[in-house]
């Protein structure tokens, strides 16, 4: 009996010793948010300094989110939203004006689209309002591109060159930020990462339908915290740590492969209100084929419809008249099932992509239904490599092993 007691005491002691580092890694949320807020300001300042000789008419909005086990991602405005960069000295110039579309001086101002006239209660579901705002933003961005497509002298600008020059300056600022200021986020673990990316979750497929604008770009600049630690400890010199920074700078492609269209149609059907059992879509899926990188699908999910003042219908659950508290409770309960099923659907149907290369990625960027205080993420991003899909399709990976290789990145909780 004494031997058994000693054994269990030893086992408990070993468990405590092993788990101690896990408890030590508990994140101080208040400190994390403070570090991120300061870092957002530093990154914005560094980017603006890259254009210190240019006219700048925009507040560069940088937002960031920390996901435990993954790291911190800093999001910059996507292409064709804010900022817009174009030449002030004519065609081919290296001088740029960075402009949000709200304060143009030449050519003449275009009328601003009105604010959405949708009534939304202060605590209500904002899905309907979001749809109206997206239409307003679409119209405003069209006006912006239209005005920005000419220089002061009325000549058409090489927008591709302007975009490329702007992106190179952003990448330079992002690399400086990661290497010189990344350690400002003090609680990151060695395996976590710091990423600077243009968000890309507001696709504007309509831009090229109206104007001869450049292709959208996908930017990502990333550094693992362990490499930053090695640099700060003198184990890596400046050139070596810069070589560790992973940079993705690619653009969308116009070519349309049938299998990408097929996958889009599959998910369009899976997440309609009559078939989905969780959240649903109303709009068609938009996707971008990114050169030498992969494909990104953009989804907007909804949970219900406000039918009266704080009264809701949730079609996927067959609920037709519920109050706000019940609606929010149901939305929160549905999220784990939604995430699980989304990952499974990406595996089951993503393997139909025959033209996706092994080293390319299948990415789903999902904007989730509004639900203030529900604790669900604002966004969800699921990424899997083409090689994983092919190995799963060939039976070389079982489902659990393949699911474990899907990277999940969540936005800030609502």
Coordinates of C-alpha atoms in Angstrom, one line a residue:
X1 CA 0.0 0.0 0.0
X2 CA 2.8 2.4 0.9
X3 CA 4.4 1.7 -2.5
X4 CA 1.2 2.5 -4.3
X5 CA 0.8 5.8 -2.3
X6 CA 4.4 6.7 -3.1
X7 CA 3.8 6.0 -6.8
X8 CA 0.8 8.2 -7.0
X9 CA 2.6 11.0 -5.1
X10 CA 5.4 10.8 -7.6
X11 CA 3.0 10.8 -10.5
X12 CA 1.1 13.8 -9.3
X13 CA 4.4 15.6 -8.7
X14 CA 5.6 14.9 -12.2
X15 CA 2.3 16.2 -13.7
X16 CA 2.6 19.4 -11.7
X17 CA 6.2 19.8 -12.8
X18 CA 5.4 19.2 -16.5
X19 CA 2.3 21.5 -16.4
X20 CA 4.1 24.3 -14.6
X21 CA 5.4 26.0 -17.7
X22 CA 1.9 26.0 -19.2
X23 CA 0.6 27.9 -16.2
X24 CA 3.5 30.3 -16.5
X25 CA 2.5 31.0 -20.1
X26 CA -0.9 32.4 -19.1
X27 CA -1.3 35.7 -21.0
X28 CA -2.0 38.9 -19.2
X29 CA -4.8 40.1 -21.6
X30 CA -4.6 43.7 -20.5
X31 CA -0.8 43.9 -21.0
X32 CA -1.2 42.1 -24.4
X33 CA -3.7 44.6 -25.6
X34 CA -1.5 47.5 -24.4
X35 CA 1.5 46.1 -26.2
X36 CA -0.5 45.6 -29.4
X37 CA -2.0 49.1 -29.3
X38 CA 1.5 50.6 -29.0
X39 CA 2.9 48.3 -31.8
X40 CA 0.0 49.3 -34.1
X41 CA 1.0 52.9 -33.8
X42 CA 4.7 52.1 -34.4
X43 CA 3.9 50.1 -37.5
X44 CA 1.6 52.9 -38.9
X45 CA 4.3 55.5 -38.2
X46 CA 7.1 53.5 -39.9
X47 CA 4.9 53.0 -43.0
X48 CA 4.1 56.7 -43.2
X49 CA 7.8 57.6 -42.8
X50 CA 8.4 55.6 -46.1
X51 CA 6.3 58.4 -47.8
X52 CA 7.7 61.4 -45.9
X53 CA 8.2 63.4 -49.0
X54 CA 4.8 62.7 -50.4
X55 CA 1.4 64.3 -49.7
X56 CA -0.6 62.1 -47.3
X57 CA -4.4 62.6 -46.8
X58 CA -5.3 59.5 -44.8
X59 CA -5.1 58.1 -41.3
X60 CA -3.5 54.7 -42.0
X61 CA -5.6 52.3 -40.0
X62 CA -3.6 49.3 -38.6
X63 CA -5.5 46.7 -36.6
X64 CA -4.0 43.7 -34.8
X65 CA -5.2 40.5 -33.2
X66 CA -3.5 37.9 -31.0
X67 CA -4.4 34.3 -31.2
X68 CA -2.8 32.0 -28.5
X69 CA -0.5 29.4 -30.1
X70 CA -0.3 31.3 -33.4
X71 CA 0.8 34.8 -32.7
X72 CA -0.1 38.4 -33.6
X73 CA -1.3 39.5 -37.0
X74 CA -1.2 43.2 -38.0
X75 CA -3.7 44.0 -40.7
X76 CA -3.2 46.9 -43.2
X77 CA -5.9 48.2 -45.5
X78 CA -6.6 45.9 -48.6
X79 CA -6.0 47.1 -52.1
X80 CA -8.5 49.6 -53.5
X81 CA -9.8 50.6 -50.1
X82 CA -7.5 52.9 -48.1
X83 CA -4.9 54.0 -49.0
X84 CA -4.9 54.8 -52.7
X85 CA -1.5 55.8 -54.0
X86 CA -1.0 57.6 -57.3
X87 CA 1.5 59.9 -59.0
X88 CA 1.4 63.7 -58.4
X89 CA 3.9 64.6 -61.2
X90 CA 2.6 62.7 -64.1
X91 CA 3.0 59.3 -65.8
X92 CA 5.8 57.2 -64.5
X93 CA 6.8 59.5 -61.6
X94 CA 8.2 58.2 -58.4
X95 CA 6.3 60.7 -56.3
X96 CA 3.0 59.5 -54.9
X97 CA 0.0 61.0 -53.2
X98 CA -1.6 58.7 -50.7
X99 CA -5.3 59.5 -50.7
X100 CA -8.4 57.8 -49.2
X101 CA -10.8 59.3 -51.7
X102 CA -12.3 61.8 -49.3
X103 CA -10.2 64.9 -49.9
X104 CA -9.2 65.1 -53.6
X105 CA -8.3 68.5 -55.0
X106 CA -7.9 67.6 -58.7
X107 CA -9.9 66.4 -60.5
X108 CA -13.1 67.7 -59.0
X109 CA -14.7 65.8 -56.1
X110 CA -17.2 63.1 -56.8
X111 CA -20.3 63.0 -54.7
X112 CA -20.1 61.0 -51.5
X113 CA -22.6 58.1 -51.3
X114 CA -25.1 58.7 -48.5
X115 CA -25.0 56.7 -45.2
X116 CA -27.1 53.6 -45.2
X117 CA -30.7 54.4 -44.2
X118 CA -31.3 51.1 -42.5
X119 CA -32.7 51.3 -38.9
X120 CA -30.8 49.1 -36.5
X121 CA -31.5 48.9 -32.8
X122 CA -28.5 49.6 -30.6
X123 CA -28.2 46.0 -29.4
X124 CA -29.6 44.4 -32.5
X125 CA -28.2 42.2 -35.2
X126 CA -26.2 44.4 -37.6
X127 CA -26.1 42.0 -40.5
X128 CA -28.6 44.1 -42.6
X129 CA -26.7 47.3 -41.8
X130 CA -23.4 45.7 -42.8
X131 CA -24.8 44.8 -46.2
X132 CA -25.9 48.4 -46.7
X133 CA -22.5 49.8 -45.6
X134 CA -20.7 47.4 -48.0
X135 CA -22.8 48.8 -50.9
X136 CA -21.9 52.3 -49.8
X137 CA -18.2 51.5 -49.5
X138 CA -18.3 49.8 -52.9
X139 CA -19.7 53.0 -54.5
X140 CA -17.2 55.2 -52.6
X141 CA -14.3 53.1 -53.8
X142 CA -15.5 53.2 -57.4
X143 CA -15.5 57.1 -57.1
X144 CA -12.0 56.9 -55.6
X145 CA -10.6 54.8 -58.3
X146 CA -12.3 56.9 -61.0
X147 CA -10.7 60.1 -59.6
X148 CA -7.3 58.5 -58.9
X149 CA -6.9 57.1 -62.4
X150 CA -5.8 60.5 -63.8
X151 CA -2.8 62.7 -62.8
X152 CA -2.9 66.5 -62.4
X153 CA -2.2 66.8 -66.1
X154 CA -5.0 64.5 -67.1
X155 CA -2.7 61.7 -68.1
X156 CA -3.6 58.1 -67.3
X157 CA -1.3 56.7 -64.6
X158 CA 0.4 53.3 -64.7
X159 CA -1.5 52.0 -61.6
X160 CA 0.4 48.7 -61.7
X161 CA 3.8 50.6 -61.2
X162 CA 2.3 52.8 -58.5
X163 CA 0.9 49.8 -56.6
X164 CA 4.2 47.9 -56.9
X165 CA 6.2 50.8 -55.6
X166 CA 3.8 51.4 -52.8
X167 CA 3.9 47.7 -51.8
X168 CA 7.7 47.6 -51.7
X169 CA 7.8 50.6 -49.3
X170 CA 5.2 48.8 -47.1
X171 CA 7.3 45.6 -47.1
X172 CA 10.4 47.6 -46.2
X173 CA 8.6 49.2 -43.2
X174 CA 7.1 45.9 -42.1
X175 CA 10.5 44.2 -42.1
X176 CA 12.0 47.0 -40.0
X177 CA 9.0 46.8 -37.6
X178 CA 9.4 43.0 -37.1
X179 CA 13.2 43.0 -36.5
X180 CA 13.6 46.3 -34.6
X181 CA 10.3 46.5 -32.7
X182 CA 8.7 43.1 -32.7
X183 CA 9.9 42.4 -29.1
X184 CA 7.6 45.1 -27.9
X185 CA 5.0 42.4 -27.7
X186 CA 6.6 40.9 -24.6
X187 CA 4.4 37.8 -24.0
X188 CA 4.8 36.0 -27.3
X189 CA 6.1 32.5 -27.0
X190 CA 9.1 31.4 -29.1
X191 CA 7.0 29.3 -31.5
X192 CA 4.5 32.1 -32.1
X193 CA 4.9 34.6 -34.9
X194 CA 4.4 38.2 -35.8
X195 CA 2.8 38.9 -39.2
X196 CA 2.0 42.0 -41.1
X197 CA -0.5 41.5 -43.9
X198 CA -3.0 43.4 -46.1
X199 CA -6.3 42.1 -44.8
X200 CA -7.9 41.2 -48.1
X201 CA -11.2 40.3 -46.5
X202 CA -13.1 43.0 -48.4
X203 CA -12.8 41.7 -52.0
X204 CA -13.6 44.3 -54.7
X205 CA -14.1 42.1 -57.8
X206 CA -16.2 44.9 -59.3
X207 CA -13.2 47.3 -59.6
X208 CA -11.8 45.8 -62.8
X209 CA -15.3 45.6 -64.2
X210 CA -15.5 49.4 -64.3
X211 CA -11.9 50.6 -64.6
X212 CA -8.5 49.5 -65.9
X213 CA -7.1 49.1 -62.4
X214 CA -4.3 46.8 -61.3
X215 CA -4.8 43.3 -60.0
X216 CA -5.3 43.0 -56.2
X217 CA -2.2 42.0 -54.3
X218 CA -1.6 39.7 -51.3
X219 CA 1.1 40.9 -48.9
X220 CA 2.4 39.0 -45.9
X221 CA 5.6 39.7 -43.9
X222 CA 6.3 37.2 -41.1
X223 CA 8.9 36.5 -38.4
X224 CA 8.9 33.7 -35.8
X225 CA 9.5 35.0 -32.3
X226 CA 12.4 32.5 -31.7
X227 CA 14.3 34.0 -34.6
X228 CA 13.8 37.5 -33.1
X229 CA 15.0 36.2 -29.7
X230 CA 18.1 34.8 -31.3
X231 CA 18.8 38.1 -33.0
X232 CA 18.4 40.1 -29.7
X233 CA 20.7 37.6 -28.0
X234 CA 23.4 38.1 -30.6
X235 CA 23.1 34.6 -32.1
X236 CA 22.0 36.1 -35.4
X237 CA 23.3 39.2 -37.1
X238 CA 21.1 41.7 -38.8
X239 CA 21.5 40.2 -42.3
X240 CA 20.8 36.7 -40.9
X241 CA 17.6 37.7 -39.1
X242 CA 16.4 39.6 -42.2
X243 CA 16.9 36.4 -44.2
X244 CA 14.6 34.7 -41.7
X245 CA 11.7 37.1 -42.5
X246 CA 9.2 35.4 -44.8
X247 CA 7.8 37.7 -47.4
X248 CA 4.9 36.9 -49.7
X249 CA 4.1 39.6 -52.4
X250 CA 1.9 38.2 -55.1
X251 CA -1.1 39.3 -57.1
X252 CA -4.4 37.8 -58.2
X253 CA -4.6 36.2 -61.6
X254 CA -7.4 36.6 -64.2
X255 CA -7.2 33.0 -65.4
X256 CA -10.1 30.9 -64.2
X257 CA -9.6 27.2 -63.6
X258 CA -12.8 25.1 -63.8
X259 CA -12.0 23.3 -60.5
X260 CA -11.8 26.5 -58.6
X261 CA -15.2 27.5 -60.0
X262 CA -16.5 24.1 -59.1
X263 CA -15.4 24.4 -55.5
X264 CA -17.0 27.9 -55.3
X265 CA -20.3 26.4 -56.5
X266 CA -20.1 23.6 -53.9
X267 CA -19.7 25.9 -51.0
X268 CA -22.3 28.2 -52.4
X269 CA -24.8 25.3 -52.1
X270 CA -23.5 23.9 -48.8
X271 CA -24.1 27.1 -46.9
X272 CA -27.5 28.2 -48.2
X273 CA -30.2 28.6 -45.5
X274 CA -32.1 25.5 -46.6
X275 CA -29.1 23.2 -46.4
X276 CA -26.9 24.6 -43.6
X277 CA -27.6 23.7 -40.0
X278 CA -25.4 26.5 -38.6
X279 CA -24.7 29.9 -40.3
X280 CA -25.7 30.7 -43.8
X281 CA -24.7 32.8 -46.8
X282 CA -26.9 35.1 -49.0
X283 CA -24.2 36.3 -51.5
X284 CA -22.1 34.2 -53.9
X285 CA -18.6 33.3 -52.9
X286 CA -15.8 35.4 -54.4
X287 CA -12.4 33.9 -54.8
X288 CA -9.0 35.0 -56.0
X289 CA -6.3 32.9 -57.6
X290 CA -3.0 34.2 -56.3
X291 CA 0.1 33.7 -58.4
X292 CA 2.5 31.1 -57.0
X293 CA 0.6 31.1 -53.7
X294 CA -2.8 29.5 -54.0
X295 CA -6.4 30.5 -53.9
X296 CA -8.5 32.5 -51.4
X297 CA -12.2 32.1 -51.0
X298 CA -14.1 34.9 -49.2
X299 CA -17.3 34.0 -47.4
X300 CA -19.8 36.3 -45.4
X301 CA -21.8 34.3 -42.9
X302 CA -25.2 35.3 -41.4
X303 CA -27.2 33.8 -38.5
X304 CA -30.6 35.3 -39.0
X305 CA -32.9 38.2 -39.9
X306 CA -34.3 40.9 -37.7
X307 CA -38.1 40.7 -38.5
X308 CA -39.2 43.3 -36.0
X309 CA -37.7 45.4 -33.2
X310 CA -35.4 42.9 -31.4
X311 CA -37.3 39.9 -32.8
X312 CA -35.4 37.5 -35.0
X313 CA -35.8 34.6 -37.4
X314 CA -33.0 31.9 -37.7
X315 CA -33.9 29.9 -40.8
X316 CA -31.2 27.2 -40.4
X317 CA -32.8 26.3 -37.1
X318 CA -36.4 26.7 -38.1
X319 CA -36.9 29.5 -35.6
X320 CA -39.2 32.3 -36.7
X321 CA -39.8 34.6 -33.8
X322 CA -37.2 34.8 -31.0
X323 CA -35.9 37.6 -28.8
X324 CA -32.3 39.0 -28.9
X325 CA -31.1 37.0 -25.9
X326 CA -32.3 33.7 -27.4
X327 CA -30.8 34.6 -30.8
X328 CA -27.4 35.4 -29.3
X329 CA -27.4 32.2 -27.2
X330 CA -28.1 30.2 -30.3
X331 CA -25.4 32.0 -32.3
X332 CA -22.8 31.2 -29.7
X333 CA -23.9 27.6 -29.4
X334 CA -23.6 27.1 -33.2
X335 CA -20.1 28.4 -33.5
X336 CA -18.1 25.2 -32.5
X337 CA -20.2 23.1 -34.9
X338 CA -19.7 25.6 -37.7
X339 CA -15.9 25.7 -37.3
X340 CA -15.7 21.9 -37.1
X341 CA -17.9 21.4 -40.2
X342 CA -16.1 24.1 -42.1
X343 CA -12.8 22.3 -41.6
X344 CA -14.3 19.0 -42.6
X345 CA -15.9 20.5 -45.7
X346 CA -12.6 22.1 -46.8
X347 CA -11.0 18.6 -46.6
X348 CA -13.8 16.7 -48.3
X349 CA -14.4 19.1 -51.1
X350 CA -11.0 20.9 -51.3
X351 CA -9.4 17.7 -52.6
X352 CA -11.3 18.3 -55.9
X353 CA -8.8 21.1 -56.7
X354 CA -6.6 19.3 -59.3
X355 CA -4.8 22.5 -60.4
X356 CA -3.6 23.5 -56.9
X357 CA 0.1 22.7 -56.6
X358 CA 1.6 20.9 -53.7
X359 CA 3.3 24.0 -52.2
X360 CA 0.2 26.2 -52.8
X361 CA -2.5 26.9 -50.3
X362 CA -6.3 26.7 -50.1
X363 CA -7.5 29.5 -47.9
X364 CA -11.0 30.3 -46.7
X365 CA -11.4 33.8 -45.2
X366 CA -14.7 34.0 -43.4
X367 CA -16.5 37.0 -41.9
X368 CA -18.8 35.8 -39.2
X369 CA -22.3 37.0 -38.3
X370 CA -22.5 40.0 -35.9
X371 CA -23.2 38.9 -32.3
X372 CA -22.1 41.5 -29.8
X373 CA -21.0 39.9 -26.5
X374 CA -21.4 36.3 -27.8
X375 CA -17.7 35.5 -27.6
X376 CA -17.4 34.2 -31.1
X377 CA -14.6 35.5 -33.4
X378 CA -15.2 38.3 -35.8
X379 CA -13.4 36.4 -38.6
X380 CA -12.2 32.9 -39.2
X381 CA -9.4 31.9 -41.6
X382 CA -8.7 28.3 -42.5
X383 CA -5.6 27.3 -44.5
X384 CA -4.4 24.0 -45.9
X385 CA -1.6 23.1 -48.3
X386 CA -2.3 21.5 -51.6
X387 CA 0.0 18.5 -50.6
X388 CA -2.2 17.7 -47.6
X389 CA -5.3 17.7 -49.8
X390 CA -3.7 15.3 -52.3
X391 CA -2.3 13.0 -49.6
X392 CA -5.8 12.9 -48.0
X393 CA -7.4 12.1 -51.3
X394 CA -4.9 9.3 -52.0
X395 CA -5.5 7.8 -48.6
X396 CA -2.0 8.6 -47.3
X397 CA -3.4 10.7 -44.5
X398 CA -6.5 9.8 -42.4
X399 CA -9.1 12.4 -41.7
X400 CA -7.9 13.3 -38.2
X401 CA -4.3 13.7 -39.4
X402 CA -5.4 15.9 -42.3
X403 CA -7.6 18.0 -40.1
X404 CA -4.7 18.6 -37.7
X405 CA -2.7 20.2 -40.6
X406 CA -5.4 22.8 -41.3
X407 CA -4.2 26.1 -39.8
X408 CA -6.9 28.1 -38.1
X409 CA -6.6 31.8 -37.4
X410 CA -9.4 33.6 -35.6
X411 CA -10.1 37.3 -35.4
X412 CA -10.8 39.1 -32.1
X413 CA -13.8 37.9 -30.1
X414 CA -17.0 39.8 -30.4

